[in-house]
mmCIF file of C-alpha atoms and ligand atoms in Angstrom:
data_model
loop_
_atom_site.group_PDB
_atom_site.id
_atom_site.type_symbol
_atom_site.label_atom_id
_atom_site.label_comp_id
_atom_site.label_asym_id
_atom_site.label_seq_id
_atom_site.Cartn_x
_atom_site.Cartn_y
_atom_site.Cartn_z
ATOM 1 C CA MET A 847 -2.268 -27.650 32.487
ATOM 2 C CA PRO A 848 -1.670 -24.861 29.928
ATOM 3 C CA ASN A 849 -4.676 -23.519 28.072
ATOM 4 C CA PRO A 850 -4.543 -25.646 24.889
ATOM 5 C CA SER A 851 -5.688 -22.914 22.485
ATOM 6 C CA LEU A 852 -3.223 -20.422 23.949
ATOM 7 C CA PHE A 853 -0.538 -23.077 23.620
ATOM 8 C CA ALA A 854 -1.429 -23.717 19.959
ATOM 9 C CA GLY A 855 -1.359 -19.961 19.403
ATOM 10 C CA LEU A 856 2.131 -19.750 20.838
ATOM 11 C CA ILE A 857 3.336 -22.582 18.633
ATOM 12 C CA SER A 858 1.993 -20.890 15.520
ATOM 13 C CA LEU A 859 3.588 -17.584 16.596
ATOM 14 C CA VAL A 860 6.929 -19.338 16.961
ATOM 15 C CA ALA A 861 6.478 -21.063 13.606
ATOM 16 C CA ILE A 862 5.703 -17.770 11.899
ATOM 17 C CA ALA A 863 8.539 -15.901 13.624
ATOM 18 C CA ARG A 864 10.895 -18.595 12.394
ATOM 19 C CA ARG A 865 9.591 -18.211 8.877
ATOM 20 C CA ALA A 866 10.655 -14.555 8.946
ATOM 21 C CA GLU A 867 14.244 -15.807 8.873
ATOM 22 C CA LEU A 868 13.314 -17.661 5.707
ATOM 23 C CA TRP A 869 11.862 -14.829 3.632
ATOM 24 C CA PRO A 870 12.556 -15.758 0.020
ATOM 25 C CA ASN A 871 14.094 -13.289 -2.392
ATOM 26 C CA PRO A 872 11.643 -11.280 -4.485
ATOM 27 C CA GLU A 873 10.329 -13.164 -7.509
ATOM 28 C CA PRO A 874 12.267 -12.359 -10.684
ATOM 29 C CA CYS A 875 11.388 -9.067 -12.414
ATOM 30 C CA LEU A 876 12.148 -8.616 -16.121
ATOM 31 C CA GLY A 877 12.456 -5.420 -18.153
ATOM 32 C CA ASN A 878 12.261 -2.049 -16.391
ATOM 33 C CA CYS A 879 12.003 -2.772 -12.663
ATOM 34 C CA THR A 880 13.746 0.346 -11.316
ATOM 35 C CA TYR A 881 12.812 3.893 -10.374
ATOM 36 C CA ILE A 882 9.834 2.387 -8.574
ATOM 37 C CA HIS A 883 8.124 3.944 -5.567
ATOM 38 C CA ASP A 884 4.678 3.067 -4.175
ATOM 39 C CA PRO A 885 3.566 0.817 -7.046
ATOM 40 C CA SER A 886 -0.080 -0.044 -7.743
ATOM 41 C CA VAL A 887 -0.644 -3.019 -10.005
ATOM 42 C CA ILE A 888 -3.718 -4.150 -11.924
ATOM 43 C CA GLN A 889 -4.432 -6.553 -14.791
ATOM 44 C CA ARG A 890 -6.631 -5.298 -17.657
ATOM 45 C CA SER A 891 -9.292 -7.631 -19.088
ATOM 46 C CA ASP A 892 -7.106 -8.299 -22.179
ATOM 47 C CA GLY A 893 -4.429 -9.734 -19.870
ATOM 48 C CA THR A 894 -2.071 -6.736 -19.947
ATOM 49 C CA TRP A 895 -0.632 -5.782 -16.553
ATOM 50 C CA PHE A 896 -0.313 -2.135 -15.593
ATOM 51 C CA ARG A 897 2.164 -0.917 -12.981
ATOM 52 C CA ILE A 898 1.450 2.658 -11.957
ATOM 53 C CA SER A 899 3.933 4.286 -9.584
ATOM 54 C CA THR A 900 5.376 7.516 -8.177
ATOM 55 C CA ASN A 901 7.723 9.368 -10.517
ATOM 56 C CA GLY A 902 7.279 11.911 -13.316
ATOM 57 C CA ASN A 903 3.591 12.763 -12.761
ATOM 58 C CA ILE A 904 2.859 9.067 -12.148
ATOM 59 C CA ALA A 905 4.695 6.528 -14.287
ATOM 60 C CA ILE A 906 2.737 3.933 -16.251
ATOM 61 C CA ALA A 907 4.447 0.698 -17.291
ATOM 62 C CA THR A 908 2.907 -2.396 -18.861
ATOM 63 C CA ALA A 909 3.812 -6.084 -19.079
ATOM 64 C CA PRO A 910 2.289 -9.323 -20.363
ATOM 65 C CA ALA A 911 2.735 -10.907 -16.903
ATOM 66 C CA LEU A 912 3.541 -9.815 -13.362
ATOM 67 C CA VAL A 913 7.108 -11.039 -13.899
ATOM 68 C CA GLY A 914 7.459 -8.692 -16.890
ATOM 69 C CA PRO A 915 9.059 -7.750 -19.125
ATOM 70 C CA TRP A 916 7.969 -4.292 -17.876
ATOM 71 C CA GLU A 917 8.076 -1.407 -20.305
ATOM 72 C CA TYR A 918 7.685 2.244 -19.337
ATOM 73 C CA LYS A 919 4.881 3.838 -21.414
ATOM 74 C CA GLY A 920 4.562 7.416 -20.174
ATOM 75 C CA ALA A 921 3.024 9.647 -17.529
ATOM 76 C CA MET A 922 -0.536 9.316 -16.255
ATOM 77 C CA LEU A 923 -0.901 13.108 -15.827
ATOM 78 C CA PRO A 924 1.600 14.660 -18.262
ATOM 79 C CA GLN A 925 0.327 18.179 -17.465
ATOM 80 C CA GLY A 926 0.245 17.508 -13.715
ATOM 81 C CA SER A 927 -2.891 17.601 -11.572
ATOM 82 C CA LYS A 928 -5.708 20.156 -11.518
ATOM 83 C CA ILE A 929 -5.052 20.352 -7.784
ATOM 84 C CA ASP A 930 -2.842 23.258 -6.743
ATOM 85 C CA VAL A 931 -1.325 22.664 -3.323
ATOM 86 C CA VAL A 932 2.072 24.343 -3.478
ATOM 87 C CA ASN A 933 4.725 25.452 -5.978
ATOM 88 C CA GLU A 934 6.875 22.564 -7.170
ATOM 89 C CA GLN A 935 4.352 20.040 -5.855
ATOM 90 C CA GLU A 936 4.753 16.387 -6.708
ATOM 91 C CA ILE A 937 2.297 13.625 -7.479
ATOM 92 C CA TRP A 938 2.736 10.470 -5.421
ATOM 93 C CA ALA A 939 1.524 7.040 -4.437
ATOM 94 C CA PRO A 940 -1.245 6.144 -6.900
ATOM 95 C CA ASP A 941 -3.871 3.495 -6.159
ATOM 96 C CA VAL A 942 -5.735 1.993 -9.108
ATOM 97 C CA PHE A 943 -8.970 0.041 -9.311
ATOM 98 C CA PHE A 944 -11.341 -0.958 -12.106
ATOM 99 C CA ASN A 945 -15.124 -0.927 -12.170
ATOM 100 C CA ASP A 946 -17.683 -1.188 -14.952
ATOM 101 C CA GLY A 947 -15.425 -0.217 -17.849
ATOM 102 C CA LEU A 948 -13.432 2.465 -16.073
ATOM 103 C CA PHE A 949 -10.068 2.584 -14.305
ATOM 104 C CA TYR A 950 -9.912 4.906 -11.295
ATOM 105 C CA ALA A 951 -6.503 6.123 -10.112
ATOM 106 C CA TYR A 952 -6.328 8.019 -6.813
ATOM 107 C CA TYR A 953 -3.160 10.030 -6.283
ATOM 108 C CA SER A 954 -1.542 12.377 -3.731
ATOM 109 C CA VAL A 955 -0.374 15.925 -4.408
ATOM 110 C CA SER A 956 2.296 16.960 -1.944
ATOM 111 C CA GLN A 957 5.902 17.783 -1.216
ATOM 112 C CA ILE A 958 8.302 16.303 1.373
ATOM 113 C CA GLY A 959 7.175 17.336 4.874
ATOM 114 C CA LEU A 960 3.998 19.116 3.716
ATOM 115 C CA GLN A 961 0.783 18.489 5.678
ATOM 116 C CA THR A 962 -1.580 20.501 3.468
ATOM 117 C CA SER A 963 -1.512 17.832 0.756
ATOM 118 C CA ASP A 964 -4.571 16.683 -1.169
ATOM 119 C CA ILE A 965 -5.854 13.550 -2.868
ATOM 120 C CA GLY A 966 -7.166 13.550 -6.435
ATOM 121 C CA VAL A 967 -8.599 11.034 -8.871
ATOM 122 C CA ALA A 968 -8.268 10.403 -12.600
ATOM 123 C CA THR A 969 -10.197 7.930 -14.755
ATOM 124 C CA SER A 970 -9.518 6.099 -18.010
ATOM 125 C CA GLU A 971 -11.195 3.493 -20.192
ATOM 126 C CA THR A 972 -7.868 1.932 -21.183
ATOM 127 C CA ALA A 973 -5.307 2.857 -18.463
ATOM 128 C CA GLU A 974 -2.873 3.862 -21.240
ATOM 129 C CA PRO A 975 -0.880 7.119 -20.989
ATOM 130 C CA GLY A 976 -2.694 9.926 -22.834
ATOM 131 C CA ASN A 977 -6.056 8.394 -22.056
ATOM 132 C CA TRP A 978 -6.647 9.706 -18.510
ATOM 133 C CA THR A 979 -9.160 12.355 -17.478
ATOM 134 C CA ASP A 980 -8.211 14.232 -14.302
ATOM 135 C CA HIS A 981 -11.140 14.991 -11.992
ATOM 136 C CA GLY A 982 -9.032 16.845 -9.421
ATOM 137 C CA SER A 983 -9.620 16.607 -5.670
ATOM 138 C CA VAL A 984 -11.967 14.000 -4.187
ATOM 139 C CA GLY A 985 -12.729 16.671 -1.567
ATOM 140 C CA LEU A 986 -11.675 15.009 1.665
ATOM 141 C CA PRO A 987 -12.043 17.509 4.506
ATOM 142 C CA THR A 988 -8.932 19.341 5.719
ATOM 143 C CA LYS A 989 -7.384 18.214 8.982
ATOM 144 C CA THR A 990 -8.657 19.433 12.339
ATOM 145 C CA ASP A 991 -6.996 19.467 15.757
ATOM 146 C CA LYS A 992 -8.748 16.180 16.496
ATOM 147 C CA SER A 993 -8.048 14.631 13.076
ATOM 148 C CA ASN A 994 -4.444 15.609 12.568
ATOM 149 C CA TYR A 995 -3.889 13.744 9.302
ATOM 150 C CA ASN A 996 -2.162 14.286 5.983
ATOM 151 C CA ARG A 997 -4.191 13.666 2.839
ATOM 152 C CA ILE A 998 -1.744 11.389 1.028
ATOM 153 C CA ASP A 999 -1.397 7.658 0.276
ATOM 154 C CA PRO A 1000 -4.955 6.950 -0.925
ATOM 155 C CA ASN A 1001 -6.389 3.435 -0.952
ATOM 156 C CA PHE A 1002 -9.799 2.580 -2.362
ATOM 157 C CA PHE A 1003 -11.579 -0.571 -1.169
ATOM 158 C CA ILE A 1004 -14.900 -2.011 -2.258
ATOM 159 C CA GLU A 1005 -16.084 -5.511 -1.621
ATOM 160 C CA CYS A 1006 -18.967 -5.776 -4.070
ATOM 161 C CA PRO A 1007 -20.528 -3.428 -6.652
ATOM 162 C CA THR A 1008 -23.335 -2.403 -4.254
ATOM 163 C CA CYS A 1009 -21.136 -2.231 -1.136
ATOM 164 C CA ASP A 1010 -19.916 1.004 0.413
ATOM 165 C CA PRO A 1011 -16.751 2.385 -1.227
ATOM 166 C CA TYR A 1012 -14.249 2.635 1.627
ATOM 167 C CA PHE A 1013 -11.279 4.952 1.404
ATOM 168 C CA GLN A 1014 -8.109 4.763 3.490
ATOM 169 C CA PHE A 1015 -5.398 7.427 3.518
ATOM 170 C CA GLY A 1016 -2.773 9.025 5.699
ATOM 171 C CA SER A 1017 0.813 9.077 6.807
ATOM 172 C CA ALA A 1018 2.859 10.540 9.665
ATOM 173 C CA TRP A 1019 1.132 12.944 12.100
ATOM 174 C CA ASN A 1020 -1.818 10.712 13.111
ATOM 175 C CA ASP A 1021 -1.205 8.005 10.500
ATOM 176 C CA ILE A 1022 -4.063 6.019 8.904
ATOM 177 C CA TYR A 1023 -7.653 7.225 8.554
ATOM 178 C CA GLN A 1024 -10.699 5.700 6.875
ATOM 179 C CA THR A 1025 -13.793 7.255 5.348
ATOM 180 C CA THR A 1026 -16.113 6.474 2.428
ATOM 181 C CA LEU A 1027 -16.634 7.910 -1.054
ATOM 182 C CA LYS A 1028 -19.904 8.526 -2.871
ATOM 183 C CA LYS A 1029 -21.108 5.826 -5.266
ATOM 184 C CA ASP A 1030 -19.535 7.757 -8.161
ATOM 185 C CA PHE A 1031 -16.128 6.833 -6.645
ATOM 186 C CA LEU A 1032 -14.986 10.382 -7.465
ATOM 187 C CA SER A 1033 -15.936 12.352 -4.383
ATOM 188 C CA TRP A 1034 -16.045 12.202 -0.596
ATOM 189 C CA SER A 1035 -19.280 10.935 0.999
ATOM 190 C CA GLY A 1036 -19.301 13.488 3.819
ATOM 191 C CA SER A 1037 -18.718 10.831 6.490
ATOM 192 C CA ALA A 1038 -15.993 12.038 8.882
ATOM 193 C CA PRO A 1039 -12.640 10.215 8.538
ATOM 194 C CA VAL A 1040 -11.897 7.915 11.500
ATOM 195 C CA GLN A 1041 -8.382 7.032 12.661
ATOM 196 C CA LYS A 1042 -7.632 3.304 12.235
ATOM 197 C CA ALA A 1043 -3.907 2.744 12.824
ATOM 198 C CA TYR A 1044 -1.247 4.664 14.720
ATOM 199 C CA ASN A 1045 2.259 3.988 16.033
ATOM 200 C CA SER A 1046 3.201 6.235 18.954
ATOM 201 C CA THR A 1047 6.706 4.758 19.323
ATOM 202 C CA LEU A 1048 9.524 7.325 19.270
ATOM 203 C CA PRO A 1049 12.519 5.787 17.511
ATOM 204 C CA PRO A 1050 15.746 6.801 19.291
ATOM 205 C CA SER A 1051 17.051 8.661 16.237
ATOM 206 C CA GLN A 1052 14.041 10.966 15.697
ATOM 207 C CA ASP A 1053 11.920 13.447 17.651
ATOM 208 C CA TYR A 1054 8.590 12.420 16.102
ATOM 209 C CA ALA A 1055 6.616 9.184 16.294
ATOM 210 C CA SER A 1056 7.411 6.352 13.901
ATOM 211 C CA ILE A 1057 5.562 6.731 10.582
ATOM 212 C CA THR A 1058 2.689 4.471 9.531
ATOM 213 C CA GLU A 1059 1.581 5.041 5.922
ATOM 214 C CA GLY A 1060 0.713 3.519 2.551
ATOM 215 C CA SER A 1061 -2.292 1.548 3.819
ATOM 216 C CA PHE A 1062 -3.847 -1.118 1.617
ATOM 217 C CA MET A 1063 -7.032 -3.071 2.437
ATOM 218 C CA PHE A 1064 -7.661 -6.603 1.246
ATOM 219 C CA TRP A 1065 -10.192 -9.217 2.302
ATOM 220 C CA TRP A 1066 -9.942 -12.985 2.293
ATOM 221 C CA ASN A 1067 -12.022 -15.948 3.435
ATOM 222 C CA ILE A 1068 -10.309 -18.144 5.994
ATOM 223 C CA ASP A 1069 -12.218 -21.378 6.635
ATOM 224 C CA GLY A 1070 -15.474 -19.711 5.639
ATOM 225 C CA LYS A 1071 -14.843 -16.634 7.788
ATOM 226 C CA LYS A 1072 -14.188 -13.282 6.189
ATOM 227 C CA TYR A 1073 -11.296 -11.146 7.403
ATOM 228 C CA TYR A 1074 -10.255 -7.655 6.413
ATOM 229 C CA TYR A 1075 -6.510 -7.078 6.288
ATOM 230 C CA LEU A 1076 -5.033 -3.620 6.681
ATOM 231 C CA PHE A 1077 -1.532 -3.709 5.239
ATOM 232 C CA PHE A 1078 0.701 -0.697 5.817
ATOM 233 C CA SER A 1079 4.298 0.490 5.589
ATOM 234 C CA SER A 1080 6.014 1.362 8.856
ATOM 235 C CA GLY A 1081 9.191 3.314 9.588
ATOM 236 C CA THR A 1082 11.646 5.366 7.520
ATOM 237 C CA CYS A 1083 11.027 4.921 3.812
ATOM 238 C CA CYS A 1084 14.129 6.464 2.336
ATOM 239 C CA ALA A 1085 17.513 7.642 3.490
ATOM 240 C CA SER A 1086 20.964 8.009 2.018
ATOM 241 C CA LYS A 1087 23.414 5.219 2.711
ATOM 242 C CA ASP A 1088 25.361 7.239 5.287
ATOM 243 C CA ALA A 1089 22.242 8.275 7.257
ATOM 244 C CA LEU A 1090 20.147 5.116 7.494
ATOM 245 C CA ALA A 1091 17.535 4.619 10.224
ATOM 246 C CA ALA A 1092 18.548 2.402 13.161
ATOM 247 C CA PRO A 1093 18.023 -1.280 12.257
ATOM 248 C CA GLY A 1094 14.344 -2.124 12.779
ATOM 249 C CA ASP A 1095 13.205 1.475 12.223
ATOM 250 C CA GLU A 1096 13.611 1.308 8.444
ATOM 251 C CA TYR A 1097 10.588 0.682 6.188
ATOM 252 C CA LYS A 1098 8.831 -2.652 6.496
ATOM 253 C CA ILE A 1099 5.464 -4.135 5.595
ATOM 254 C CA MET A 1100 3.049 -4.768 8.461
ATOM 255 C CA VAL A 1101 -0.506 -6.079 8.679
ATOM 256 C CA CYS A 1102 -3.465 -5.881 11.038
ATOM 257 C CA ARG A 1103 -6.769 -7.681 10.694
ATOM 258 C CA SER A 1104 -10.421 -7.272 11.589
ATOM 259 C CA GLU A 1105 -13.690 -9.134 11.163
ATOM 260 C CA SER A 1106 -15.245 -5.855 10.076
ATOM 261 C CA VAL A 1107 -14.229 -3.557 7.222
ATOM 262 C CA ASN A 1108 -13.874 -0.616 9.586
ATOM 263 C CA GLY A 1109 -12.080 -2.284 12.469
ATOM 264 C CA THR A 1110 -11.107 -2.635 15.201
ATOM 265 C CA PHE A 1111 -7.843 -3.845 13.608
ATOM 266 C CA VAL A 1112 -5.568 -6.028 15.725
ATOM 267 C CA ASP A 1113 -2.299 -7.853 15.136
ATOM 268 C CA MET A 1114 -1.504 -11.556 15.529
ATOM 269 C CA GLU A 1115 -0.964 -11.160 19.269
ATOM 270 C CA GLY A 1116 -4.300 -9.370 19.606
ATOM 271 C CA LYS A 1117 -2.737 -5.927 20.103
ATOM 272 C CA ASP A 1118 -4.910 -3.054 18.924
ATOM 273 C CA CYS A 1119 -3.309 -1.334 15.915
ATOM 274 C CA LEU A 1120 -4.748 2.050 16.862
ATOM 275 C CA THR A 1121 -4.229 2.216 20.616
ATOM 276 C CA GLU A 1122 -1.516 -0.366 21.394
ATOM 277 C CA ASN A 1123 0.991 0.079 18.543
ATOM 278 C CA GLY A 1124 -0.132 -3.285 17.157
ATOM 279 C CA GLY A 1125 1.033 -4.609 13.799
ATOM 280 C CA THR A 1126 2.456 -7.931 12.580
ATOM 281 C CA LEU A 1127 5.531 -7.908 10.383
ATOM 282 C CA VAL A 1128 4.878 -9.403 6.924
ATOM 283 C CA LEU A 1129 8.148 -8.497 5.193
ATOM 284 C CA GLY A 1130 11.223 -6.621 6.406
ATOM 285 C CA SER A 1131 14.833 -6.215 5.316
ATOM 286 C CA HIS A 1132 16.653 -9.466 4.534
ATOM 287 C CA GLY A 1133 19.677 -10.343 2.417
ATOM 288 C CA ASP A 1134 20.055 -7.781 -0.377
ATOM 289 C CA VAL A 1135 16.517 -6.515 0.268
ATOM 290 C CA TYR A 1136 16.358 -3.340 2.362
ATOM 291 C CA ALA A 1137 13.323 -1.349 3.532
ATOM 292 C CA PRO A 1138 10.501 -2.972 1.511
ATOM 293 C CA GLY A 1139 7.234 -0.978 1.488
ATOM 294 C CA GLY A 1140 4.753 1.020 -0.579
ATOM 295 C CA GLN A 1141 2.981 -2.308 -1.005
ATOM 296 C CA GLY A 1142 -0.237 -3.627 -2.481
ATOM 297 C CA VAL A 1143 -1.870 -7.025 -2.905
ATOM 298 C CA VAL A 1144 -3.240 -8.535 -6.119
ATOM 299 C CA VAL A 1145 -4.570 -11.922 -7.193
ATOM 300 C CA ASP A 1146 -2.476 -13.315 -10.062
ATOM 301 C CA PRO A 1147 -4.783 -15.241 -12.407
ATOM 302 C CA ASP A 1148 -1.783 -16.119 -14.619
ATOM 303 C CA ASN A 1149 -0.281 -18.073 -11.737
ATOM 304 C CA LYS A 1150 -3.114 -20.300 -10.434
ATOM 305 C CA GLY A 1151 -4.805 -17.417 -8.664
ATOM 306 C CA LYS A 1152 -1.978 -17.075 -6.152
ATOM 307 C CA ILE A 1153 -1.972 -13.837 -4.182
ATOM 308 C CA ALA A 1154 0.958 -11.507 -4.785
ATOM 309 C CA LEU A 1155 2.298 -8.925 -2.343
ATOM 310 C CA TYR A 1156 4.093 -6.311 -4.439
ATOM 311 C CA TYR A 1157 6.251 -3.480 -3.144
ATOM 312 C CA HIS A 1158 9.299 -1.336 -3.733
ATOM 313 C CA TYR A 1159 12.640 -2.073 -2.082
ATOM 314 C CA VAL A 1160 16.264 -1.039 -2.029
ATOM 315 C CA ASN A 1161 18.772 -3.581 -3.320
ATOM 316 C CA LYS A 1162 21.762 -2.980 -1.010
ATOM 317 C CA THR A 1163 24.164 -4.062 -3.766
ATOM 318 C CA ILE A 1164 22.705 -1.563 -6.268
ATOM 319 C CA GLY A 1165 22.171 1.547 -4.130
ATOM 320 C CA TYR A 1166 19.908 3.614 -1.903
ATOM 321 C CA GLU A 1167 19.207 6.571 -4.213
ATOM 322 C CA TYR A 1168 15.709 7.544 -5.336
ATOM 323 C CA GLU A 1169 16.233 6.131 -8.840
ATOM 324 C CA ASP A 1170 17.627 2.847 -7.463
ATOM 325 C CA PHE A 1171 14.359 1.680 -5.877
ATOM 326 C CA GLN A 1172 13.278 -1.681 -7.298
ATOM 327 C CA PHE A 1173 9.925 -3.309 -7.998
ATOM 328 C CA GLY A 1174 9.517 -6.595 -6.143
ATOM 329 C CA TYR A 1175 6.821 -9.097 -5.345
ATOM 330 C CA ASN A 1176 6.350 -12.369 -3.527
ATOM 331 C CA TYR A 1177 3.404 -14.680 -3.202
ATOM 332 C CA ILE A 1178 1.628 -14.800 0.145
ATOM 333 C CA ASP A 1179 -0.356 -17.560 1.805
ATOM 334 C CA PHE A 1180 -3.327 -16.829 4.075
ATOM 335 C CA ALA A 1181 -3.919 -20.421 5.239
ATOM 336 C CA SER A 1182 -2.852 -19.622 8.825
ATOM 337 C CA GLY A 1183 -5.248 -16.668 8.875
ATOM 338 C CA TRP A 1184 -2.332 -14.263 8.449
ATOM 339 C CA PRO A 1185 -0.424 -13.418 5.257
ATOM 340 C CA ILE A 1186 2.885 -15.310 5.134
ATOM 341 C CA VAL A 1187 5.437 -14.632 2.390
ATOM 342 C CA VAL A 1188 6.198 -17.924 0.629
ATOM 343 C CA ALA A 1189 8.579 -19.117 -2.059
ATOM 344 C CA SER A 1190 6.670 -19.719 -5.303
HETATM 345 C C1 NAG B 2037 11.615 2.785 -15.957
HETATM 346 O O1 NAG B 2037 10.348 2.822 -15.309
HETATM 347 C C2 NAG B 2037 10.173 3.918 -14.449
HETATM 348 C C3 NAG B 2037 8.847 3.755 -13.738
HETATM 349 O O2 NAG B 2037 7.884 3.080 -14.498
HETATM 350 C C4 NAG B 2037 10.254 5.215 -15.241
HETATM 351 O O3 NAG B 2037 10.102 6.311 -14.375
HETATM 352 C C5 NAG B 2037 11.599 5.275 -15.939
HETATM 353 O O4 NAG B 2037 11.662 6.423 -16.741
HETATM 354 C C6 NAG B 2037 11.795 4.044 -16.797
HETATM 355 N N1 NAG B 2037 13.121 4.041 -17.400
HETATM 356 C C7 NAG B 2037 13.284 3.885 -18.715
HETATM 357 C C8 NAG B 2037 14.702 3.874 -19.186
HETATM 358 O O5 NAG B 2037 12.343 3.745 -19.488
HETATM 359 C C1 NAG B 2038 -9.553 6.867 -24.236
HETATM 360 O O1 NAG B 2038 -9.623 5.868 -25.251
HETATM 361 C C2 NAG B 2038 -10.974 5.542 -25.617
HETATM 362 C C3 NAG B 2038 -10.910 4.335 -26.557
HETATM 363 O O2 NAG B 2038 -9.879 4.458 -27.501
HETATM 364 C C4 NAG B 2038 -11.619 6.773 -26.246
HETATM 365 O O3 NAG B 2038 -12.959 6.461 -26.595
HETATM 366 C C5 NAG B 2038 -11.621 7.888 -25.210
HETATM 367 O O4 NAG B 2038 -12.143 9.078 -25.799
HETATM 368 C C6 NAG B 2038 -10.203 8.179 -24.715
HETATM 369 N N1 NAG B 2038 -10.299 9.120 -23.603
HETATM 370 C C7 NAG B 2038 -9.388 10.093 -23.424
HETATM 371 C C8 NAG B 2038 -9.614 10.987 -22.236
HETATM 372 O O5 NAG B 2038 -8.412 10.247 -24.135
HETATM 373 C C1 NAG B 2039 -18.389 0.679 10.961
HETATM 374 O O1 NAG B 2039 -19.381 1.171 10.079
HETATM 375 C C2 NAG B 2039 -20.703 0.906 10.523
HETATM 376 C C3 NAG B 2039 -21.701 1.340 9.465
HETATM 377 O O2 NAG B 2039 -21.074 1.722 8.273
HETATM 378 C C4 NAG B 2039 -20.936 1.655 11.835
HETATM 379 O O3 NAG B 2039 -22.213 1.358 12.310
HETATM 380 C C5 NAG B 2039 -19.890 1.220 12.857
HETATM 381 O O4 NAG B 2039 -20.007 2.012 14.013
HETATM 382 C C6 NAG B 2039 -18.500 1.388 12.307
HETATM 383 N N1 NAG B 2039 -17.551 0.812 13.245
HETATM 384 C C7 NAG B 2039 -16.382 1.369 13.511
HETATM 385 C C8 NAG B 2039 -15.476 0.595 14.454
HETATM 386 O O5 NAG B 2039 -16.008 2.423 13.027
HETATM 387 C C1 NAG B 2040 6.400 1.223 15.597
HETATM 388 O O1 NAG B 2040 7.609 1.946 15.530
HETATM 389 C C2 NAG B 2040 8.744 1.263 16.070
HETATM 390 C C3 NAG B 2040 9.929 2.224 15.973
HETATM 391 O O2 NAG B 2040 10.267 2.483 14.637
HETATM 392 C C4 NAG B 2040 8.976 -0.028 15.321
HETATM 393 O O3 NAG B 2040 10.039 -0.748 15.917
HETATM 394 C C5 NAG B 2040 7.717 -0.883 15.347
HETATM 395 O O4 NAG B 2040 7.888 -2.026 14.540
HETATM 396 C C6 NAG B 2040 6.526 -0.075 14.832
HETATM 397 N N1 NAG B 2040 5.313 -0.854 14.965
HETATM 398 C C7 NAG B 2040 4.421 -0.974 13.987
HETATM 399 C C8 NAG B 2040 3.207 -1.738 14.316
HETATM 400 O O5 NAG B 2040 4.584 -0.483 12.871
HETATM 401 C C1 NAG B 2041 20.606 -7.144 -6.147
HETATM 402 O O1 NAG B 2041 21.463 -6.706 -7.173
HETATM 403 C C2 NAG B 2041 22.495 -7.627 -7.498
HETATM 404 C C3 NAG B 2041 23.404 -6.914 -8.503
HETATM 405 O O2 NAG B 2041 22.645 -6.489 -9.617
HETATM 406 C C4 NAG B 2041 21.860 -8.900 -8.038
HETATM 407 O O3 NAG B 2041 22.869 -9.853 -8.341
HETATM 408 C C5 NAG B 2041 20.933 -9.477 -6.958
HETATM 409 O O4 NAG B 2041 20.226 -10.604 -7.481
HETATM 410 C C6 NAG B 2041 19.914 -8.426 -6.545
HETATM 411 N N1 NAG B 2041 19.124 -8.952 -5.433
HETATM 412 C C7 NAG B 2041 17.841 -8.649 -5.284
HETATM 413 C C8 NAG B 2041 17.145 -9.248 -4.107
HETATM 414 O O5 NAG B 2041 17.242 -7.904 -6.045
#
């Protein structure tokens, strides 16, 4: 007699694996939906949506709804960052949150392949271009031999105004780390970063381990039980059309989950996401959509409070160049306990 709960688990795994074949297209996107990398999306209290993304010292676009029409408004840091990491540095992968009248945008200062990057923060009352104050580095400690991380891809997470402000970051080398900030949300708490997710797999076409980056934490109540979801992007983010990663090694959106904000994170099969290369695929390439990633999750009050998974992707028909990257989103459903991309 098979163990009934194991059997039910297998059935739901099969059901979810089958769904992957049925990933819907991204929801429509109106207005300017291109030149998008690593978007972070937030709705202001007046209903205006802000989409803040990598490009030109952090691009700010606004829209009356998640669907658009999106309009580019200007750079978040027109003069660049106070942080000085290297000549010809770039500012990447912003992560925006709002608390008590102030927007906080964390950002990375780096260059392709650089491990001495840093993470900074800017604040604004309005989120409009020209209205941001740069505070420079949040002061995360530099890497050590034991904590071989790169200070990029920030993600701020707080569950309630009096809760601890958690901070995820990292990419390549030893992948995803977590620490906390002080209650000012502007500076590191002093608590040593702890590694939370790592993929040791060596893809056949490269001599370094597969990259795990762009983490994003989200919590949700499933049947009265609270779970913490660690979304991340896995694989090769960007490549020219004639040098693409082997199928399956290109960017994709994965998730792990825990009953505690700081782990242990496991995937749907129970595999540890730090020590066993665990991670459950949420959205990968399908149809015209190639290499989705750089994702975040936001509740959409304009659409019955549905939860949107937003990301960048390559449209194979349009092109694989940096400027071709598209903004996309789909709604996700947590009813099974795991985020499933659904047609709206
Ligand atoms: C479209 O939006 C992106 C990102 O928001 C921006 O970098 C780009 O300059 C915009 N293009 C136009 C034509 O406004
Ligand atoms: C941002 O706008 C607010 C309201 O208009 C203004 O009070 C504040 O001084 C501005 N801050 C910056 C840094 O421009
Ligand atoms: C999570 O954080 C709590 C207190 O903040 C600590 O006691 C616990 O050891 C941490 N657990 C892990 C897995 O890091
Ligand atoms: C780990 O990397 C391999 C090789 O790219 C990939 O097939 C696998 O999906 C990755 N796993 C996770 C959890 O990201
Ligand atoms: C990709 O681009 C083509 C050509 O513009 C368009 O017809 C198609 O709807 C797009 N698909 C997606 C998923 O963006």
